[in-house]
Amino acid sequence: MRNINEDNITQAVLAAMSGCRDKRLWTVMVSLVQHLHSFAREVKLTESEWLEGIKFLTGVGHITDERRQEFVLLSDTLGLSMLVTTQNNQKPAECTEATVLGPFFVNGAPEYENGDDISNGAKGLPCFVSGRVCGLSGEPLGDVEIEVWQSDEDGYYDVQYADVAFQGRGRLRTLSDGRFHFRSILAEAYPIPHDGPVGRMLEALGRHPWRPAHLHFWIKAPGYEPLITHVFRNGDQYLDSDAVFGVRSSLVVDWVDHPPGIAPDGTHMDTAFYTLDYDFVLNPVEQHQ
Ligand code: BEZ
Ligand code: FE
């Protein structure tokens, strides 16, 4: 293989991969190489632009560590995460829609009982969350794991603080009738981390980094497709310009504000508080006989 030119290089790279034994890897890489080459041809990529791209990706790698996932942010802000989520979560219209996982999920969140306060010291106005998990035919799904995570009143997740762990996140199980309820804090709109390469990219593109206020849910029920989603707060100014393209109308609900008084769990609240009620519908896993 010599004297490669701009007309035959794509074919040469594809031929070099002909020994790949993993069929799926081969399919993905053939397409990736073809699209990358088409992109370079289409925009007539210059050498200095190519070098800028390499520097950018190097920066994305350098800032990424256990607590900061710049590659996920890049995928999210380019709409790739939401595209992958959407094409892998086609389900009947009655089912709750999925949205992006995001970079702030962490394993090992504490387990709570229904009624517990999962804020665990995170700052914000109290918010009482309740709802129900059921299957497509309305069957209540009891003893199902619900994982939630959220930002505090300053728009930060616990993992964004150097010395904080497991605030505003937790796991609980639905009751036998599919219901669940817990106390937390009011989620606020926040900018995704934008002090790195992805933030500079957004700035250069004339884009803002904000996400509308939301609460993350990951629901796992045996026999049903797992559901990774958010519930968004109606009225938020960023619902139509989410930096990661994750908003679905079906996930936007009223988070009701209440003056000081009696909360749903009977507690007397000296401050204003919020309530949020949302029911989730899971899609049964197809049975292959
Ligand atoms: C999040 O909702 O936690 C999130 C999603 C994508 C990028 C940044 C944050
Ligand atoms: Fe979030």
mmCIF file of C-alpha atoms and ligand atoms in Angstrom:
data_model
loop_
_atom_site.group_PDB
_atom_site.id
_atom_site.type_symbol
_atom_site.label_atom_id
_atom_site.label_comp_id
_atom_site.label_asym_id
_atom_site.label_seq_id
_atom_site.Cartn_x
_atom_site.Cartn_y
_atom_site.Cartn_z
ATOM 1 C CA MET A 1 0.000 0.000 0.000
ATOM 2 C CA ARG A 2 1.894 3.022 -1.341
ATOM 3 C CA ASN A 3 1.231 6.261 -3.117
ATOM 4 C CA ILE A 4 -1.953 6.844 -1.187
ATOM 5 C CA ASN A 5 -3.817 9.909 -2.366
ATOM 6 C CA GLU A 6 -6.909 11.758 -1.254
ATOM 7 C CA ASP A 7 -9.097 9.674 -3.523
ATOM 8 C CA ASN A 8 -8.010 6.226 -2.418
ATOM 9 C CA ILE A 9 -7.112 6.731 1.249
ATOM 10 C CA THR A 10 -10.564 5.856 2.590
ATOM 11 C CA GLN A 11 -10.546 2.559 0.731
ATOM 12 C CA ALA A 12 -7.001 1.866 1.968
ATOM 13 C CA VAL A 13 -7.993 2.342 5.605
ATOM 14 C CA LEU A 14 -11.064 0.123 5.195
ATOM 15 C CA ALA A 15 -8.932 -2.565 3.536
ATOM 16 C CA ALA A 16 -6.462 -2.386 6.442
ATOM 17 C CA MET A 17 -9.299 -3.332 8.810
ATOM 18 C CA SER A 18 -10.410 -6.365 6.822
ATOM 19 C CA GLY A 19 -8.876 -8.739 9.372
ATOM 20 C CA CYS A 20 -11.112 -7.478 12.178
ATOM 21 C CA ARG A 21 -12.865 -10.497 13.687
ATOM 22 C CA ASP A 22 -15.443 -8.553 15.717
ATOM 23 C CA LYS A 23 -18.281 -7.945 13.225
ATOM 24 C CA ARG A 24 -19.940 -5.142 15.166
ATOM 25 C CA LEU A 25 -16.637 -3.347 15.779
ATOM 26 C CA TRP A 26 -15.882 -3.608 12.065
ATOM 27 C CA THR A 27 -19.310 -2.169 11.135
ATOM 28 C CA VAL A 28 -18.931 0.742 13.541
ATOM 29 C CA MET A 29 -15.347 1.540 12.521
ATOM 30 C CA VAL A 30 -16.015 1.351 8.775
ATOM 31 C CA SER A 31 -18.806 3.877 9.173
ATOM 32 C CA LEU A 32 -16.769 6.088 11.507
ATOM 33 C CA VAL A 33 -13.803 6.219 9.114
ATOM 34 C CA GLN A 34 -16.052 6.939 6.143
ATOM 35 C CA HIS A 35 -17.840 9.768 7.959
ATOM 36 C CA LEU A 36 -14.605 11.259 9.322
ATOM 37 C CA HIS A 37 -13.054 11.298 5.881
ATOM 38 C CA SER A 38 -16.211 12.736 4.306
ATOM 39 C CA PHE A 39 -16.233 15.455 6.948
ATOM 40 C CA ALA A 40 -12.592 16.389 6.264
ATOM 41 C CA ARG A 41 -13.263 16.472 2.520
ATOM 42 C CA GLU A 42 -16.498 18.423 2.838
ATOM 43 C CA VAL A 43 -15.065 21.236 4.969
ATOM 44 C CA LYS A 44 -11.631 21.011 3.302
ATOM 45 C CA LEU A 45 -10.061 20.691 6.749
ATOM 46 C CA THR A 46 -6.786 22.612 6.993
ATOM 47 C CA GLU A 47 -3.733 21.330 8.863
ATOM 48 C CA SER A 48 -3.983 24.046 11.500
ATOM 49 C CA GLU A 49 -7.691 23.286 12.037
ATOM 50 C CA TRP A 50 -6.864 19.595 12.387
ATOM 51 C CA LEU A 51 -4.184 20.469 14.985
ATOM 52 C CA GLU A 52 -6.686 22.669 16.861
ATOM 53 C CA GLY A 53 -9.061 19.704 16.967
ATOM 54 C CA ILE A 54 -6.336 17.455 18.358
ATOM 55 C CA LYS A 55 -5.452 20.078 20.988
ATOM 56 C CA PHE A 56 -9.128 20.400 21.907
ATOM 57 C CA LEU A 57 -9.569 16.633 22.393
ATOM 58 C CA THR A 58 -6.303 16.507 24.365
ATOM 59 C CA GLY A 59 -7.723 19.207 26.665
ATOM 60 C CA VAL A 60 -10.943 17.223 27.060
ATOM 61 C CA GLY A 61 -8.863 14.241 28.160
ATOM 62 C CA HIS A 62 -6.630 16.217 30.518
ATOM 63 C CA ILE A 63 -9.495 17.752 32.497
ATOM 64 C CA THR A 64 -11.327 14.425 32.822
ATOM 65 C CA ASP A 65 -10.929 12.528 36.096
ATOM 66 C CA GLU A 66 -13.050 10.632 38.640
ATOM 67 C CA ARG A 67 -15.198 13.681 39.349
ATOM 68 C CA ARG A 68 -15.189 15.496 36.009
ATOM 69 C CA GLN A 69 -16.286 13.779 32.779
ATOM 70 C CA GLU A 70 -15.586 16.234 29.964
ATOM 71 C CA PHE A 71 -16.135 13.596 27.244
ATOM 72 C CA VAL A 72 -19.704 13.066 28.460
ATOM 73 C CA LEU A 73 -20.205 16.841 28.441
ATOM 74 C CA LEU A 74 -18.887 16.978 24.878
ATOM 75 C CA SER A 75 -21.210 14.188 23.766
ATOM 76 C CA ASP A 76 -24.127 15.834 25.596
ATOM 77 C CA THR A 77 -23.607 19.320 24.185
ATOM 78 C CA LEU A 78 -23.193 17.986 20.631
ATOM 79 C CA GLY A 79 -26.533 16.184 20.941
ATOM 80 C CA LEU A 80 -24.916 12.759 20.554
ATOM 81 C CA SER A 81 -26.005 11.531 23.995
ATOM 82 C CA MET A 82 -29.634 12.475 23.384
ATOM 83 C CA LEU A 83 -29.539 10.911 19.897
ATOM 84 C CA VAL A 84 -28.222 7.626 21.327
ATOM 85 C CA THR A 85 -30.750 7.771 24.183
ATOM 86 C CA THR A 86 -33.649 8.421 21.836
ATOM 87 C CA GLN A 87 -32.831 5.768 19.268
ATOM 88 C CA ASN A 88 -32.368 3.152 21.986
ATOM 89 C CA ASN A 89 -35.523 3.962 23.936
ATOM 90 C CA GLN A 90 -38.349 3.677 21.428
ATOM 91 C CA LYS A 91 -41.451 2.600 23.341
ATOM 92 C CA PRO A 92 -45.235 2.945 23.392
ATOM 93 C CA ALA A 93 -46.466 6.520 23.817
ATOM 94 C CA GLU A 94 -47.972 5.717 27.243
ATOM 95 C CA CYS A 95 -44.525 4.923 28.670
ATOM 96 C CA THR A 96 -42.407 7.524 30.425
ATOM 97 C CA GLU A 97 -39.801 8.931 28.075
ATOM 98 C CA ALA A 98 -36.079 8.609 28.703
ATOM 99 C CA THR A 99 -33.487 11.348 28.689
ATOM 100 C CA VAL A 100 -29.730 11.710 29.190
ATOM 101 C CA LEU A 101 -27.877 10.136 32.110
ATOM 102 C CA GLY A 102 -25.441 13.048 32.412
ATOM 103 C CA PRO A 103 -22.056 13.023 34.152
ATOM 104 C CA PHE A 104 -23.216 13.325 37.772
ATOM 105 C CA PHE A 105 -24.542 9.838 38.460
ATOM 106 C CA VAL A 106 -22.358 7.953 40.939
ATOM 107 C CA ASN A 107 -22.575 4.379 42.148
ATOM 108 C CA GLY A 108 -23.117 3.514 45.777
ATOM 109 C CA ALA A 109 -25.635 6.188 46.788
ATOM 110 C CA PRO A 110 -27.180 5.617 50.247
ATOM 111 C CA GLU A 111 -30.359 3.581 50.655
ATOM 112 C CA TYR A 112 -33.376 5.344 52.155
ATOM 113 C CA GLU A 113 -36.860 4.435 53.365
ATOM 114 C CA ASN A 114 -39.944 6.115 51.932
ATOM 115 C CA GLY A 115 -40.438 9.402 53.751
ATOM 116 C CA ASP A 116 -36.712 9.944 54.418
ATOM 117 C CA ASP A 117 -34.876 13.154 53.571
ATOM 118 C CA ILE A 118 -32.406 12.383 50.800
ATOM 119 C CA SER A 119 -30.922 15.896 50.751
ATOM 120 C CA ASN A 120 -28.601 14.762 53.569
ATOM 121 C CA GLY A 121 -27.627 18.354 54.291
ATOM 122 C CA ALA A 122 -27.660 19.769 50.739
ATOM 123 C CA LYS A 123 -28.878 23.385 50.694
ATOM 124 C CA GLY A 124 -32.241 24.407 49.257
ATOM 125 C CA LEU A 125 -35.927 24.959 49.897
ATOM 126 C CA PRO A 126 -37.592 21.731 51.057
ATOM 127 C CA CYS A 127 -39.314 19.726 48.332
ATOM 128 C CA PHE A 128 -41.585 16.730 48.993
ATOM 129 C CA VAL A 129 -41.551 14.305 46.089
ATOM 130 C CA SER A 130 -44.087 11.548 45.509
ATOM 131 C CA GLY A 131 -45.355 9.354 42.722
ATOM 132 C CA ARG A 132 -46.089 5.890 41.532
ATOM 133 C CA VAL A 133 -44.350 3.367 39.311
ATOM 134 C CA CYS A 134 -46.496 1.115 37.160
ATOM 135 C CA GLY A 135 -46.276 -1.011 34.027
ATOM 136 C CA LEU A 136 -47.827 -0.362 30.649
ATOM 137 C CA SER A 137 -51.147 -1.966 31.592
ATOM 138 C CA GLY A 138 -51.363 0.063 34.784
ATOM 139 C CA GLU A 139 -50.069 -2.760 36.992
ATOM 140 C CA PRO A 140 -48.448 -1.290 40.131
ATOM 141 C CA LEU A 141 -44.769 -2.159 40.454
ATOM 142 C CA GLY A 142 -43.901 -2.722 44.099
ATOM 143 C CA ASP A 143 -40.446 -3.192 45.631
ATOM 144 C CA VAL A 144 -38.781 -1.540 42.648
ATOM 145 C CA GLU A 145 -35.525 0.402 43.023
ATOM 146 C CA ILE A 146 -35.683 4.138 42.371
ATOM 147 C CA GLU A 147 -32.451 6.093 42.296
ATOM 148 C CA VAL A 148 -32.590 9.891 42.412
ATOM 149 C CA TRP A 149 -29.952 12.595 42.202
ATOM 150 C CA GLN A 150 -30.059 16.353 41.952
ATOM 151 C CA SER A 151 -28.227 19.655 42.323
ATOM 152 C CA ASP A 152 -28.513 22.014 45.305
ATOM 153 C CA GLU A 153 -29.796 25.600 45.419
ATOM 154 C CA ASP A 154 -26.505 26.851 43.969
ATOM 155 C CA GLY A 155 -26.805 24.481 41.028
ATOM 156 C CA TYR A 156 -24.055 22.096 42.132
ATOM 157 C CA TYR A 157 -24.114 18.327 42.579
ATOM 158 C CA ASP A 158 -22.329 16.837 45.592
ATOM 159 C CA VAL A 159 -19.550 15.465 43.351
ATOM 160 C CA GLN A 160 -18.692 19.008 42.284
ATOM 161 C CA TYR A 161 -17.613 19.868 45.826
ATOM 162 C CA ALA A 162 -14.184 18.650 46.980
ATOM 163 C CA ASP A 163 -15.358 17.545 50.420
ATOM 164 C CA VAL A 164 -18.990 16.476 50.058
ATOM 165 C CA ALA A 165 -20.361 12.986 49.395
ATOM 166 C CA PHE A 166 -23.851 11.642 48.812
ATOM 167 C CA GLN A 167 -25.924 14.762 49.277
ATOM 168 C CA GLY A 168 -29.106 15.055 47.228
ATOM 169 C CA ARG A 169 -28.901 11.493 45.982
ATOM 170 C CA GLY A 170 -30.194 8.161 47.164
ATOM 171 C CA ARG A 171 -31.926 4.887 46.447
ATOM 172 C CA LEU A 172 -35.314 3.793 47.724
ATOM 173 C CA ARG A 173 -37.878 1.130 46.878
ATOM 174 C CA THR A 174 -41.507 1.504 45.906
ATOM 175 C CA LEU A 175 -44.232 0.322 48.300
ATOM 176 C CA SER A 176 -46.444 -2.632 47.312
ATOM 177 C CA ASP A 177 -48.884 -0.318 45.474
ATOM 178 C CA GLY A 178 -46.038 1.159 43.413
ATOM 179 C CA ARG A 179 -46.006 4.413 45.354
ATOM 180 C CA PHE A 180 -42.942 6.206 46.671
ATOM 181 C CA HIS A 181 -42.325 9.422 48.559
ATOM 182 C CA PHE A 182 -39.319 11.223 49.943
ATOM 183 C CA ARG A 183 -38.181 14.624 51.044
ATOM 184 C CA SER A 184 -35.418 16.542 49.289
ATOM 185 C CA ILE A 185 -34.687 20.101 48.216
ATOM 186 C CA LEU A 186 -35.872 22.201 45.314
ATOM 187 C CA ALA A 187 -33.708 21.618 42.215
ATOM 188 C CA GLU A 188 -32.638 24.797 40.433
ATOM 189 C CA ALA A 189 -31.476 25.530 36.886
ATOM 190 C CA TYR A 190 -27.704 25.276 36.590
ATOM 191 C CA PRO A 191 -24.940 25.749 34.026
ATOM 192 C CA ILE A 192 -23.119 22.555 33.095
ATOM 193 C CA PRO A 193 -19.415 22.779 34.010
ATOM 194 C CA HIS A 194 -18.131 25.345 31.517
ATOM 195 C CA ASP A 195 -14.673 26.250 32.777
ATOM 196 C CA GLY A 196 -12.998 23.740 30.425
ATOM 197 C CA PRO A 197 -12.741 22.948 26.711
ATOM 198 C CA VAL A 198 -16.467 22.256 26.316
ATOM 199 C CA GLY A 199 -17.318 25.616 27.927
ATOM 200 C CA ARG A 200 -14.928 27.352 25.519
ATOM 201 C CA MET A 201 -16.543 25.494 22.633
ATOM 202 C CA LEU A 202 -20.025 26.644 23.720
ATOM 203 C CA GLU A 203 -18.800 30.229 24.048
ATOM 204 C CA ALA A 204 -17.230 30.140 20.582
ATOM 205 C CA LEU A 205 -20.486 28.805 19.160
ATOM 206 C CA GLY A 206 -22.563 31.515 20.816
ATOM 207 C CA ARG A 207 -24.301 28.975 23.081
ATOM 208 C CA HIS A 208 -25.130 29.157 26.788
ATOM 209 C CA PRO A 209 -24.351 26.290 29.209
ATOM 210 C CA TRP A 210 -27.624 26.223 31.176
ATOM 211 C CA ARG A 211 -29.897 23.287 31.951
ATOM 212 C CA PRO A 212 -33.468 23.802 33.209
ATOM 213 C CA ALA A 213 -34.173 22.647 36.789
ATOM 214 C CA HIS A 214 -34.726 18.891 37.010
ATOM 215 C CA LEU A 215 -34.594 15.845 39.224
ATOM 216 C CA HIS A 216 -32.870 12.710 37.893
ATOM 217 C CA PHE A 217 -34.487 9.273 38.168
ATOM 218 C CA TRP A 218 -33.176 5.800 37.332
ATOM 219 C CA ILE A 219 -35.826 3.129 37.866
ATOM 220 C CA LYS A 220 -35.005 -0.575 37.692
ATOM 221 C CA ALA A 221 -37.801 -3.146 37.759
ATOM 222 C CA PRO A 222 -37.223 -6.819 36.892
ATOM 223 C CA GLY A 223 -39.065 -7.711 33.663
ATOM 224 C CA TYR A 224 -39.198 -4.066 32.522
ATOM 225 C CA GLU A 225 -36.813 -1.879 30.582
ATOM 226 C CA PRO A 226 -34.760 0.280 32.942
ATOM 227 C CA LEU A 227 -35.768 3.932 32.782
ATOM 228 C CA ILE A 228 -33.220 6.761 33.004
ATOM 229 C CA THR A 229 -34.975 10.100 32.941
ATOM 230 C CA HIS A 230 -35.539 13.494 34.575
ATOM 231 C CA VAL A 231 -38.593 15.375 35.778
ATOM 232 C CA PHE A 232 -38.320 19.044 34.770
ATOM 233 C CA ARG A 233 -39.791 22.061 36.537
ATOM 234 C CA ASN A 234 -42.507 23.808 34.578
ATOM 235 C CA GLY A 235 -41.878 27.510 33.991
ATOM 236 C CA ASP A 236 -38.096 27.247 33.885
ATOM 237 C CA GLN A 237 -36.601 29.745 31.444
ATOM 238 C CA TYR A 238 -34.263 27.146 29.904
ATOM 239 C CA LEU A 239 -36.824 24.484 28.983
ATOM 240 C CA ASP A 240 -36.570 25.437 25.306
ATOM 241 C CA SER A 241 -32.808 25.892 25.186
ATOM 242 C CA ASP A 242 -31.405 23.071 27.320
ATOM 243 C CA ALA A 243 -27.634 22.930 26.694
ATOM 244 C CA VAL A 244 -27.844 19.137 26.277
ATOM 245 C CA PHE A 245 -31.150 18.881 24.338
ATOM 246 C CA GLY A 246 -32.730 16.620 26.977
ATOM 247 C CA VAL A 247 -36.181 18.183 27.538
ATOM 248 C CA ARG A 248 -39.357 16.296 26.594
ATOM 249 C CA SER A 249 -42.749 17.934 27.138
ATOM 250 C CA SER A 250 -44.061 14.797 28.850
ATOM 251 C CA LEU A 251 -41.415 15.202 31.559
ATOM 252 C CA VAL A 252 -42.242 18.832 32.396
ATOM 253 C CA VAL A 253 -44.530 19.192 35.418
ATOM 254 C CA ASP A 254 -45.645 21.766 37.967
ATOM 255 C CA TRP A 255 -43.592 21.776 41.138
ATOM 256 C CA VAL A 256 -46.164 23.337 43.476
ATOM 257 C CA ASP A 257 -45.007 25.986 45.947
ATOM 258 C CA HIS A 258 -46.636 26.223 49.360
ATOM 259 C CA PRO A 259 -46.408 28.869 52.086
ATOM 260 C CA PRO A 260 -45.110 27.786 55.524
ATOM 261 C CA GLY A 261 -47.521 25.269 57.070
ATOM 262 C CA ILE A 262 -48.166 21.541 57.215
ATOM 263 C CA ALA A 263 -46.117 19.442 54.755
ATOM 264 C CA PRO A 264 -47.429 16.216 53.148
ATOM 265 C CA ASP A 265 -45.615 14.153 55.780
ATOM 266 C CA GLY A 266 -47.333 16.096 58.595
ATOM 267 C CA THR A 267 -44.239 18.113 59.525
ATOM 268 C CA HIS A 268 -44.875 21.767 60.420
ATOM 269 C CA MET A 269 -42.721 23.788 58.006
ATOM 270 C CA ASP A 270 -41.498 27.243 59.085
ATOM 271 C CA THR A 271 -40.365 28.001 55.539
ATOM 272 C CA ALA A 272 -42.040 27.818 52.161
ATOM 273 C CA PHE A 273 -41.783 24.390 50.573
ATOM 274 C CA TYR A 274 -42.529 22.636 47.305
ATOM 275 C CA THR A 275 -44.304 19.441 46.310
ATOM 276 C CA LEU A 276 -43.794 17.396 43.175
ATOM 277 C CA ASP A 277 -45.901 14.411 42.160
ATOM 278 C CA TYR A 278 -45.083 12.326 39.086
ATOM 279 C CA ASP A 279 -46.081 8.836 37.947
ATOM 280 C CA PHE A 280 -43.749 6.655 35.884
ATOM 281 C CA VAL A 281 -44.845 4.020 33.361
ATOM 282 C CA LEU A 282 -42.327 1.313 32.465
ATOM 283 C CA ASN A 283 -42.181 -0.746 29.285
ATOM 284 C CA PRO A 284 -42.205 -4.543 29.762
ATOM 285 C CA VAL A 285 -39.186 -6.333 28.324
ATOM 286 C CA GLU A 286 -40.160 -8.286 25.211
ATOM 287 C CA GLN A 287 -40.360 -12.014 25.906
ATOM 288 C CA HIS A 288 -38.464 -13.973 23.267
ATOM 289 C CA GLN A 289 -39.702 -17.614 23.306
HETATM 290 C C1 BEZ B 1 -27.118 16.559 34.282
HETATM 291 O O1 BEZ B 1 -28.295 16.715 34.140
HETATM 292 O O2 BEZ B 1 -26.727 16.226 35.387
HETATM 293 C C2 BEZ B 1 -26.207 16.866 33.143
HETATM 294 C C3 BEZ B 1 -26.462 16.316 31.919
HETATM 295 C C4 BEZ B 1 -25.608 16.604 30.873
HETATM 296 C C5 BEZ B 1 -24.518 17.429 31.065
HETATM 297 C C6 BEZ B 1 -24.284 17.977 32.308
HETATM 298 C C7 BEZ B 1 -25.138 17.702 33.367
HETATM 299 FE FE FE B 2 -28.705 17.188 36.186
#
